[in-house]
XYZ file of C-alpha atoms in Angstrom:
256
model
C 0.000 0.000 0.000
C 1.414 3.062 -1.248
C 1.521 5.846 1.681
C -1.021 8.223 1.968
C -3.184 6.672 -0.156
C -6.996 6.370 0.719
C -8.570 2.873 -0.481
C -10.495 4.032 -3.006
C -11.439 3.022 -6.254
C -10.063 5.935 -8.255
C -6.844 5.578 -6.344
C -6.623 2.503 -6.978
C -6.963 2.636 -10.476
C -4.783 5.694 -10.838
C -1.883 3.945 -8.697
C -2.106 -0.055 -9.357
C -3.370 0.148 -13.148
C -0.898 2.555 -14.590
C 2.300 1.384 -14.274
C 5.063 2.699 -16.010
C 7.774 0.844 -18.323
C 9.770 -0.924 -15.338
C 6.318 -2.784 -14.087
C 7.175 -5.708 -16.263
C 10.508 -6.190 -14.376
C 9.278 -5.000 -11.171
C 6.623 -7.123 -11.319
C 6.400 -10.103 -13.107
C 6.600 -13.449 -10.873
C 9.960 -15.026 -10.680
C 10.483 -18.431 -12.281
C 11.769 -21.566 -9.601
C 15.428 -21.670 -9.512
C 14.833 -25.899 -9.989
C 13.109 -25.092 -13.665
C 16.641 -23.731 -15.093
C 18.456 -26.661 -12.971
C 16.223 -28.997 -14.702
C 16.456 -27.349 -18.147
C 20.337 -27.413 -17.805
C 20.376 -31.066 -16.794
C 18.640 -32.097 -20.214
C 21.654 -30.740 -22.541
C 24.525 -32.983 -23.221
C 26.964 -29.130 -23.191
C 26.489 -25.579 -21.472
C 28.252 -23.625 -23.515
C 25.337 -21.739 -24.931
C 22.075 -20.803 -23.814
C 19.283 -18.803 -25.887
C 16.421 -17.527 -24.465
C 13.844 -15.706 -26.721
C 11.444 -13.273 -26.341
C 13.032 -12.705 -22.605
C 11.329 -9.939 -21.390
C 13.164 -8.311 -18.726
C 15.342 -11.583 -17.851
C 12.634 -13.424 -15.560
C 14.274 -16.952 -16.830
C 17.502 -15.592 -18.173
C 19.552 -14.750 -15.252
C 18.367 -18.366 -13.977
C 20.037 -19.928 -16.677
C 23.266 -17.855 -16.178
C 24.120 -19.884 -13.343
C 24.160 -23.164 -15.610
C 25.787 -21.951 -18.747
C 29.201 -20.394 -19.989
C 26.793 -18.419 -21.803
C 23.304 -17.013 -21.979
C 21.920 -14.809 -24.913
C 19.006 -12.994 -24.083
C 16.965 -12.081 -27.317
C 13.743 -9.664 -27.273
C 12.639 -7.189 -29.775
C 11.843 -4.439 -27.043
C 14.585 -2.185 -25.867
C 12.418 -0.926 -23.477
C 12.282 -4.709 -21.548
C 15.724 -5.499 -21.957
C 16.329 -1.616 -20.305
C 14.945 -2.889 -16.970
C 16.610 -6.358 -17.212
C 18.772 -7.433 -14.700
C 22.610 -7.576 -15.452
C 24.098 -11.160 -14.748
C 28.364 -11.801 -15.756
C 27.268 -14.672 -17.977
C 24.135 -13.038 -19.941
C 24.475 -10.921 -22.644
C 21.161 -9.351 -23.505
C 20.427 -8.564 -27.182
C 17.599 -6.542 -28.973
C 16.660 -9.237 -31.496
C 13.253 -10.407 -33.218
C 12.868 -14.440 -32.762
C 12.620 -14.960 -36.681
C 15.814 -13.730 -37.049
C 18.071 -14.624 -34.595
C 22.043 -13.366 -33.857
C 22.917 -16.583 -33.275
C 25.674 -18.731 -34.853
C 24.596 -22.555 -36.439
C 24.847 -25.015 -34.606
C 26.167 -23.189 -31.248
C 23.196 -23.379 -28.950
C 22.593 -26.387 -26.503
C 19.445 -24.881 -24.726
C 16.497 -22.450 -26.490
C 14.284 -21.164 -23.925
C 11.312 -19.438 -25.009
C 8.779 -18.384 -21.247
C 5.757 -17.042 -21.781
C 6.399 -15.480 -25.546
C 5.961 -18.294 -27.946
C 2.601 -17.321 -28.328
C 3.610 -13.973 -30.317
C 5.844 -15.430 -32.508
C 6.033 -16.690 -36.168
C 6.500 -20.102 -35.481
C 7.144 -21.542 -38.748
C 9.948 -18.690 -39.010
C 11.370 -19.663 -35.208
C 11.428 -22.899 -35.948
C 13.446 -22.711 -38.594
C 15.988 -20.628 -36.748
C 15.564 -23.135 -33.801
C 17.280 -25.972 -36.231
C 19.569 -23.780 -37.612
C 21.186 -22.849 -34.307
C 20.791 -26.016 -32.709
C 23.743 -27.946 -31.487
C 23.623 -31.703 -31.325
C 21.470 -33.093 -28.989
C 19.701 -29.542 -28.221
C 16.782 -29.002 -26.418
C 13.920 -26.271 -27.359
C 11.542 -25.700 -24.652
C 8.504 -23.719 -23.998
C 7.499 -22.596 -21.161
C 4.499 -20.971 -20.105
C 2.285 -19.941 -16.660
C -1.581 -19.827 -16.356
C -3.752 -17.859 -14.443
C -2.707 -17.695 -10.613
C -4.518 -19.160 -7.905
C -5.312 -16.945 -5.033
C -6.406 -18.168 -1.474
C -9.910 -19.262 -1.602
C -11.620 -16.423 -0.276
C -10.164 -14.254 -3.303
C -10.403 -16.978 -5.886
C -14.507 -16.270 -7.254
C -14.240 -12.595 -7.432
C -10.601 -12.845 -8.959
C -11.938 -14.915 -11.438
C -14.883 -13.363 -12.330
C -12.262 -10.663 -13.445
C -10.171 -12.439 -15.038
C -12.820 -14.446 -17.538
C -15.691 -11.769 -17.507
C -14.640 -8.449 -16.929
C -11.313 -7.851 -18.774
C -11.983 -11.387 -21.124
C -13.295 -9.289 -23.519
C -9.775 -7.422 -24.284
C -7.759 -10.296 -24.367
C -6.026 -11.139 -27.878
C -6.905 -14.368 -29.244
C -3.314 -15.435 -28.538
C -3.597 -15.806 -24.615
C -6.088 -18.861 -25.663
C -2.663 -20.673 -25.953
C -1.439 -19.309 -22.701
C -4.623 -20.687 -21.060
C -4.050 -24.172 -22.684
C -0.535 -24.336 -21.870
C 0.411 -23.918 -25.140
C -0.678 -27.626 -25.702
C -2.746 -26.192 -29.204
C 0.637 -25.058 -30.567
C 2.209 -26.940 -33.158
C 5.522 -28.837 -32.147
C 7.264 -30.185 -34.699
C 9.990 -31.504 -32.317
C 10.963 -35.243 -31.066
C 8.710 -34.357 -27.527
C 9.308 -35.374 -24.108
C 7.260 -35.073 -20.776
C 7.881 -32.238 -18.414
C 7.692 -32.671 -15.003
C 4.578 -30.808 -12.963
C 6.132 -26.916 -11.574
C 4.893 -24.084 -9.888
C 5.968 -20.572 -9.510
C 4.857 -19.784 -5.759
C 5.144 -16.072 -4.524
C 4.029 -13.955 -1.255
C 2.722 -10.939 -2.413
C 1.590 -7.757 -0.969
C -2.060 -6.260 -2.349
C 0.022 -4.014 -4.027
C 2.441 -6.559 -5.574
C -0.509 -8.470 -7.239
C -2.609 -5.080 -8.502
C 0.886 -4.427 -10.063
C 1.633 -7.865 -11.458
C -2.493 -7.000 -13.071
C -1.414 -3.827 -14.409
C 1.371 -5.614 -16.521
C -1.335 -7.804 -18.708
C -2.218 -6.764 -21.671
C -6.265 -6.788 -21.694
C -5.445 -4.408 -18.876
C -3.929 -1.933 -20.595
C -6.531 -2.554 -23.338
C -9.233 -2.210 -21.058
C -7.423 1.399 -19.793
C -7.177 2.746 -23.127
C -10.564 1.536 -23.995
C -11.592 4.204 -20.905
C -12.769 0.871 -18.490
C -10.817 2.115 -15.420
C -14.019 2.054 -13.694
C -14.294 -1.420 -13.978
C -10.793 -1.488 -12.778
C -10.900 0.519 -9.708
C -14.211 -1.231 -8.763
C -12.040 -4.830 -9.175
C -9.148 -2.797 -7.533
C -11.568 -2.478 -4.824
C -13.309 -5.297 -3.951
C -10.161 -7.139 -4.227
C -8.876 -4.727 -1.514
C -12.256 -5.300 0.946
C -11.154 -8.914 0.702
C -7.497 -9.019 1.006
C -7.717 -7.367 4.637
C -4.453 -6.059 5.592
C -3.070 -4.240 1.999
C 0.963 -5.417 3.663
C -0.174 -8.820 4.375
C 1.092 -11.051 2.090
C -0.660 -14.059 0.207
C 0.268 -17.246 -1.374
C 0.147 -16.653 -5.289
C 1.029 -19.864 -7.680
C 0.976 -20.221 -11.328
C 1.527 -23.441 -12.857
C 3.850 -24.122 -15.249
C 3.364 -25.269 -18.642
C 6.214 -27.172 -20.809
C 6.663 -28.223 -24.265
C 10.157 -30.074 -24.279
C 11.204 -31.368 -27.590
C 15.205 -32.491 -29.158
């Protein structure tokens, strides 16, 4: 809770809902430091590591700790501006379809919560061209979170009814853990994961503001409906510094 701040719905609009370019990094939920243990464990060398579409480095500074060397590729500036440095990750401004990467040099390509975006007939085809031998692609992706009971209904009345509407078609994927995408790939299972955080009120409004049916629904002139969400969600959380269980579970497609 931000100080000085009265709970009210315009506040919370104003303060929760329009976030500026660092929200993404600030925050987006942290992946498990086991998923880049187990990622690294599937690759017969760590030299290289490629993770595309990487945000603000959520996964990539994971993977630093398991390879000589981790490219991180997005096509905004303006996330890899507010990503976190690391001594093995080298961050580069870089569409997937085309990617600065040499053939045949990457063991790992990591792609978390992006694939959905991308031209996948065009990635793919840059996924076997800088494949090493024996490289693993995988795509990774989180659902909707799961709140403690008491939040759950009105959070998800939200989250399918009132902001549904201004989703692009692409978070369909998202929802079915990206099990409609085609994957042309030799596939393996992934084991079940779960990102688990403790957030504040404010952490979680903020995580909100970073979605883009949000921002839709902002410039659409809904921030009624957001401050009213804002709200509610407030007259149930209690305490706006206590902090809550939040989980998303992880999606994988693994493939050689």
């Amino acid at each position: 809770m931000m100080a000085g701040v009265p709970m009210d719905s315009g506040r919370h609009s104003r303060n929760w809902f329009a976030q500026g370019g660092e929200a993404y990094a600030r925050f987006r939920p942290t992946y498990p430091p086991e998923l880049a243990c187990f990622l690294a464990g599937l690759v017969p060398g760590r030299q290289l590591a490629v993770d595309v579409g990487c945000g603000s480095g959520q996964l990539t500074g994971l993977l630093g700790e398991h390879f000589g060397k981790v490219l991180g590729l997005d096509p905004s500036a303006a996330q890899l501006a507010h990503a976190a440095p690391h001594p093995r990750v080298e961050y580069v401004c870089a569409p997937a379809e085309r990617l600065p990467v040499a053939d045949g040099s990457a063991s790992l390509i990591t792609v978390a919560q992006a694939a959905h975006w991308f031209d996948l007939p065009r990635f793919y085809a840059e996924v076997r061209r800088i494949a090493a031998p024996g490289a693993v692609l995988a795509l990774i992706s989180y659902g909707v979170p799961c709140l403690d009971e008491e939040l759950n209904a009105r959070f998800g009345r939200f989250y399918a009814d009132e902001i549904g509407p201004f989703w692009p078609a692409e978070r369909k994927l998202v929802d079915g853990g990206y099990a409609d995408l085609p994957f042309p790939f030799d596939e393996q299972a992934a084991p079940a994961m779960e990102i688990r955080a403790a957030w504040t009120l404010e952490e979680l409004l903020g995580y909100l503001s970073t979605w883009s049916a949000v921002r839709k629904a902002r410039e659409a002139g809904h921030e009624k409906l957001l401050g009213t969400f804002a709200a509610d969600l407030a007259a149930l959380w209690g305490d706006p510094a206590r902090r809550r269980d939040i989980r998303w579970p992880i999606n994988m497609r693994l493939g050689r």
